Amino acid sequence: MILIKNRQKKYTLDNHYIKETVQNLLDILGYSDFDIGIWFTNNTTIAKYNRIYRHKSGPTDILSFPYHQEIRPGNKIQAKTPDQRNLGDIIISLEFVHTSKRWRDFKPQETLKILLVHGICHLLGYDHETDEDYQKMHMKEQRLL
């Protein structure tokens, strides 16, 4: 199940596009029957989560919270119980996306797709802490896009 929560009111969302995009990504990755939560919010809320969980000040465009924190990039999650069919949650600040210079040259749907791919990769154990990790994640993102 793909659960979408929209806790901001300033920017419109196309829930059908988001669900379709995420389901296509999950199908490609072999996680068709897994759950994912996507929460759309504003800069104030995402800055709070960024400070609490990443110890960084200020807002960001996306945060990911994997359910399977031990997963390594490229390894398949082996769900043995219904609870383990949860990939995790993604938080996106639409306010950040719409006001950031980084995203101004992209159409809104392109931006959302890029962010959703990025967030899902994080839920699957990919990160960009080192140059090698960045290369692995970037290659995975490019294949999915």
PDB file of C-alpha atoms in Angstrom:
ATOM      1  CA  MET A   1       0.000   0.000   0.000  1.00  0.00           C
ATOM      2  CA  ILE A   2       1.184   3.491  -0.826  1.00  0.00           C
ATOM      3  CA  LEU A   3       0.040   5.927   1.835  1.00  0.00           C
ATOM      4  CA  ILE A   4       0.179   9.626   0.955  1.00  0.00           C
ATOM      5  CA  LYS A   5      -0.298  12.326   3.595  1.00  0.00           C
ATOM      6  CA  ASN A   6      -0.430  15.927   2.462  1.00  0.00           C
ATOM      7  CA  ARG A   7       0.041  18.200   5.480  1.00  0.00           C
ATOM      8  CA  GLN A   8       0.681  21.379   3.514  1.00  0.00           C
ATOM      9  CA  LYS A   9      -1.912  23.451   1.709  1.00  0.00           C
ATOM     10  CA  LYS A  10       0.059  25.814  -0.497  1.00  0.00           C
ATOM     11  CA  TYR A  11       0.971  23.482  -3.380  1.00  0.00           C
ATOM     12  CA  THR A  12      -1.306  21.101  -5.236  1.00  0.00           C
ATOM     13  CA  LEU A  13      -0.490  17.431  -5.595  1.00  0.00           C
ATOM     14  CA  ASP A  14      -1.500  14.871  -8.167  1.00  0.00           C
ATOM     15  CA  ASN A  15      -1.993  11.843  -5.907  1.00  0.00           C
ATOM     16  CA  HIS A  16      -2.753   9.609  -8.876  1.00  0.00           C
ATOM     17  CA  TYR A  17       0.574  10.487 -10.536  1.00  0.00           C
ATOM     18  CA  ILE A  18       2.463   9.951  -7.274  1.00  0.00           C
ATOM     19  CA  LYS A  19       0.869   6.566  -6.575  1.00  0.00           C
ATOM     20  CA  GLU A  20       1.352   5.422 -10.164  1.00  0.00           C
ATOM     21  CA  THR A  21       4.990   6.519 -10.178  1.00  0.00           C
ATOM     22  CA  VAL A  22       5.773   4.881  -6.845  1.00  0.00           C
ATOM     23  CA  GLN A  23       3.977   1.656  -7.781  1.00  0.00           C
ATOM     24  CA  ASN A  24       5.914   1.491 -11.063  1.00  0.00           C
ATOM     25  CA  LEU A  25       9.177   1.952  -9.165  1.00  0.00           C
ATOM     26  CA  LEU A  26       8.240  -0.715  -6.623  1.00  0.00           C
ATOM     27  CA  ASP A  27       7.307  -3.104  -9.450  1.00  0.00           C
ATOM     28  CA  ILE A  28      10.646  -2.535 -11.205  1.00  0.00           C
ATOM     29  CA  LEU A  29      12.526  -3.092  -7.939  1.00  0.00           C
ATOM     30  CA  GLY A  30      10.630  -6.278  -7.075  1.00  0.00           C
ATOM     31  CA  TYR A  31       8.767  -4.788  -4.113  1.00  0.00           C
ATOM     32  CA  SER A  32       5.264  -4.654  -5.609  1.00  0.00           C
ATOM     33  CA  ASP A  33       3.571  -5.864  -2.452  1.00  0.00           C
ATOM     34  CA  PHE A  34       5.523  -3.673  -0.010  1.00  0.00           C
ATOM     35  CA  ASP A  35       4.173  -0.609   1.795  1.00  0.00           C
ATOM     36  CA  ILE A  36       5.592   2.889   1.727  1.00  0.00           C
ATOM     37  CA  GLY A  37       4.502   6.142   3.363  1.00  0.00           C
ATOM     38  CA  ILE A  38       4.979   9.529   1.703  1.00  0.00           C
ATOM     39  CA  TRP A  39       4.363  12.677   3.697  1.00  0.00           C
ATOM     40  CA  PHE A  40       4.275  16.099   2.036  1.00  0.00           C
ATOM     41  CA  THR A  41       4.946  18.988   4.372  1.00  0.00           C
ATOM     42  CA  ASN A  42       6.502  22.452   4.675  1.00  0.00           C
ATOM     43  CA  ASN A  43       9.941  23.810   5.581  1.00  0.00           C
ATOM     44  CA  THR A  44       9.164  24.287   9.273  1.00  0.00           C
ATOM     45  CA  THR A  45       8.196  20.664   9.798  1.00  0.00           C
ATOM     46  CA  ILE A  46      10.951  19.095   7.708  1.00  0.00           C
ATOM     47  CA  ALA A  47      13.545  21.344   9.413  1.00  0.00           C
ATOM     48  CA  LYS A  48      12.415  19.923  12.763  1.00  0.00           C
ATOM     49  CA  TYR A  49      12.901  16.340  11.527  1.00  0.00           C
ATOM     50  CA  ASN A  50      16.203  17.275   9.890  1.00  0.00           C
ATOM     51  CA  ARG A  51      17.461  18.620  13.236  1.00  0.00           C
ATOM     52  CA  ILE A  52      16.197  15.681  15.308  1.00  0.00           C
ATOM     53  CA  TYR A  53      17.273  12.827  13.043  1.00  0.00           C
ATOM     54  CA  ARG A  54      20.197  14.207  11.033  1.00  0.00           C
ATOM     55  CA  HIS A  55      21.444  16.833  13.490  1.00  0.00           C
ATOM     56  CA  LYS A  56      21.412  19.433  10.715  1.00  0.00           C
ATOM     57  CA  SER A  57      19.805  22.833  10.905  1.00  0.00           C
ATOM     58  CA  GLY A  58      17.344  24.154   8.367  1.00  0.00           C
ATOM     59  CA  PRO A  59      14.970  22.579   5.886  1.00  0.00           C
ATOM     60  CA  THR A  60      15.808  20.135   3.116  1.00  0.00           C
ATOM     61  CA  ASP A  61      13.855  18.752   0.181  1.00  0.00           C
ATOM     62  CA  ILE A  62      13.549  15.115   1.303  1.00  0.00           C
ATOM     63  CA  LEU A  63      14.173  12.817   4.241  1.00  0.00           C
ATOM     64  CA  SER A  64      13.919   9.029   4.224  1.00  0.00           C
ATOM     65  CA  PHE A  65      13.275   6.733   7.153  1.00  0.00           C
ATOM     66  CA  PRO A  66      13.895   3.081   6.215  1.00  0.00           C
ATOM     67  CA  TYR A  67      12.054   0.351   8.080  1.00  0.00           C
ATOM     68  CA  HIS A  68      14.881  -2.101   7.294  1.00  0.00           C
ATOM     69  CA  GLN A  69      17.829  -0.147   8.598  1.00  0.00           C
ATOM     70  CA  GLU A  70      20.221  -3.071   8.194  1.00  0.00           C
ATOM     71  CA  ILE A  71      19.627  -3.433   4.429  1.00  0.00           C
ATOM     72  CA  ARG A  72      22.673  -3.003   2.202  1.00  0.00           C
ATOM     73  CA  PRO A  73      22.488  -1.563  -1.325  1.00  0.00           C
ATOM     74  CA  GLY A  74      21.638  -4.227  -3.865  1.00  0.00           C
ATOM     75  CA  ASN A  75      20.424  -6.765  -1.290  1.00  0.00           C
ATOM     76  CA  LYS A  76      16.804  -7.893  -1.472  1.00  0.00           C
ATOM     77  CA  ILE A  77      14.614  -7.523   1.604  1.00  0.00           C
ATOM     78  CA  GLN A  78      13.297 -10.914   2.699  1.00  0.00           C
ATOM     79  CA  ALA A  79       9.992 -10.194   4.446  1.00  0.00           C
ATOM     80  CA  LYS A  80       8.982 -13.023   6.765  1.00  0.00           C
ATOM     81  CA  THR A  81       6.035 -11.247   8.396  1.00  0.00           C
ATOM     82  CA  PRO A  82       3.457  -8.734   7.136  1.00  0.00           C
ATOM     83  CA  ASP A  83       5.127  -5.974   9.190  1.00  0.00           C
ATOM     84  CA  GLN A  84       8.378  -6.573   7.316  1.00  0.00           C
ATOM     85  CA  ARG A  85       6.639  -5.659   4.047  1.00  0.00           C
ATOM     86  CA  ASN A  86       7.149  -2.026   4.998  1.00  0.00           C
ATOM     87  CA  LEU A  87       9.930  -0.167   3.164  1.00  0.00           C
ATOM     88  CA  GLY A  88       9.630   2.928   5.339  1.00  0.00           C
ATOM     89  CA  ASP A  89       8.623   6.562   5.042  1.00  0.00           C
ATOM     90  CA  ILE A  90       9.654   9.541   2.962  1.00  0.00           C
ATOM     91  CA  ILE A  91       9.051  13.185   3.904  1.00  0.00           C
ATOM     92  CA  ILE A  92       9.136  15.844   1.174  1.00  0.00           C
ATOM     93  CA  SER A  93       8.918  19.590   1.735  1.00  0.00           C
ATOM     94  CA  LEU A  94       7.042  20.995  -1.247  1.00  0.00           C
ATOM     95  CA  GLU A  95       7.827  24.479   0.041  1.00  0.00           C
ATOM     96  CA  PHE A  96      11.564  23.741  -0.198  1.00  0.00           C
ATOM     97  CA  VAL A  97      11.176  22.204  -3.645  1.00  0.00           C
ATOM     98  CA  HIS A  98       9.199  25.177  -4.997  1.00  0.00           C
ATOM     99  CA  THR A  99      11.558  27.809  -3.574  1.00  0.00           C
ATOM    100  CA  SER A 100      14.923  26.101  -4.149  1.00  0.00           C
ATOM    101  CA  LYS A 101      17.126  27.169  -7.055  1.00  0.00           C
ATOM    102  CA  ARG A 102      18.138  23.523  -7.392  1.00  0.00           C
ATOM    103  CA  TRP A 103      14.711  22.528  -8.715  1.00  0.00           C
ATOM    104  CA  ARG A 104      13.685  25.623 -10.689  1.00  0.00           C
ATOM    105  CA  ASP A 105      14.623  24.191 -14.109  1.00  0.00           C
ATOM    106  CA  PHE A 106      12.519  21.059 -13.628  1.00  0.00           C
ATOM    107  CA  LYS A 107       8.804  20.596 -14.172  1.00  0.00           C
ATOM    108  CA  PRO A 108       6.947  19.689 -10.938  1.00  0.00           C
ATOM    109  CA  GLN A 109       6.294  16.089 -12.006  1.00  0.00           C
ATOM    110  CA  GLU A 110       9.940  15.615 -13.000  1.00  0.00           C
ATOM    111  CA  THR A 111      11.051  16.931  -9.631  1.00  0.00           C
ATOM    112  CA  LEU A 112       8.661  14.644  -7.780  1.00  0.00           C
ATOM    113  CA  LYS A 113       9.834  11.611  -9.730  1.00  0.00           C
ATOM    114  CA  ILE A 114      13.500  12.411  -9.049  1.00  0.00           C
ATOM    115  CA  LEU A 115      12.782  12.890  -5.343  1.00  0.00           C
ATOM    116  CA  LEU A 116      10.701   9.717  -5.098  1.00  0.00           C
ATOM    117  CA  VAL A 117      13.465   7.684  -6.779  1.00  0.00           C
ATOM    118  CA  HIS A 118      16.028   9.241  -4.438  1.00  0.00           C
ATOM    119  CA  GLY A 119      13.923   8.552  -1.353  1.00  0.00           C
ATOM    120  CA  ILE A 120      13.171   4.964  -2.325  1.00  0.00           C
ATOM    121  CA  CYS A 121      16.874   4.329  -2.966  1.00  0.00           C
ATOM    122  CA  HIS A 122      17.579   5.520   0.581  1.00  0.00           C
ATOM    123  CA  LEU A 123      14.881   3.147   1.883  1.00  0.00           C
ATOM    124  CA  LEU A 124      16.748   0.331   0.119  1.00  0.00           C
ATOM    125  CA  GLY A 125      20.063   1.097   1.814  1.00  0.00           C
ATOM    126  CA  TYR A 126      21.697   3.428  -0.692  1.00  0.00           C
ATOM    127  CA  ASP A 127      23.360   6.613   0.521  1.00  0.00           C
ATOM    128  CA  HIS A 128      25.817   9.248  -0.637  1.00  0.00           C
ATOM    129  CA  GLU A 129      28.137   9.607   2.345  1.00  0.00           C
ATOM    130  CA  THR A 130      31.279   8.635   0.418  1.00  0.00           C
ATOM    131  CA  ASP A 131      32.224   9.062  -3.237  1.00  0.00           C
ATOM    132  CA  GLU A 132      31.867   5.306  -3.775  1.00  0.00           C
ATOM    133  CA  ASP A 133      28.422   5.266  -2.128  1.00  0.00           C
ATOM    134  CA  TYR A 134      27.395   8.285  -4.201  1.00  0.00           C
ATOM    135  CA  GLN A 135      28.407   6.512  -7.422  1.00  0.00           C
ATOM    136  CA  LYS A 136      26.407   3.379  -6.519  1.00  0.00           C
ATOM    137  CA  MET A 137      23.338   5.423  -5.598  1.00  0.00           C
ATOM    138  CA  HIS A 138      23.608   7.692  -8.618  1.00  0.00           C
ATOM    139  CA  MET A 139      23.819   4.707 -10.989  1.00  0.00           C
ATOM    140  CA  LYS A 140      20.769   3.097  -9.355  1.00  0.00           C
ATOM    141  CA  GLU A 141      18.810   6.365  -9.579  1.00  0.00           C
ATOM    142  CA  GLN A 142      19.696   6.834 -13.234  1.00  0.00           C
ATOM    143  CA  ARG A 143      18.565   3.299 -14.089  1.00  0.00           C
ATOM    144  CA  LEU A 144      15.251   3.873 -12.316  1.00  0.00           C
ATOM    145  CA  LEU A 145      14.662   7.263 -13.935  1.00  0.00           C
TER     146      LEU A 145
END
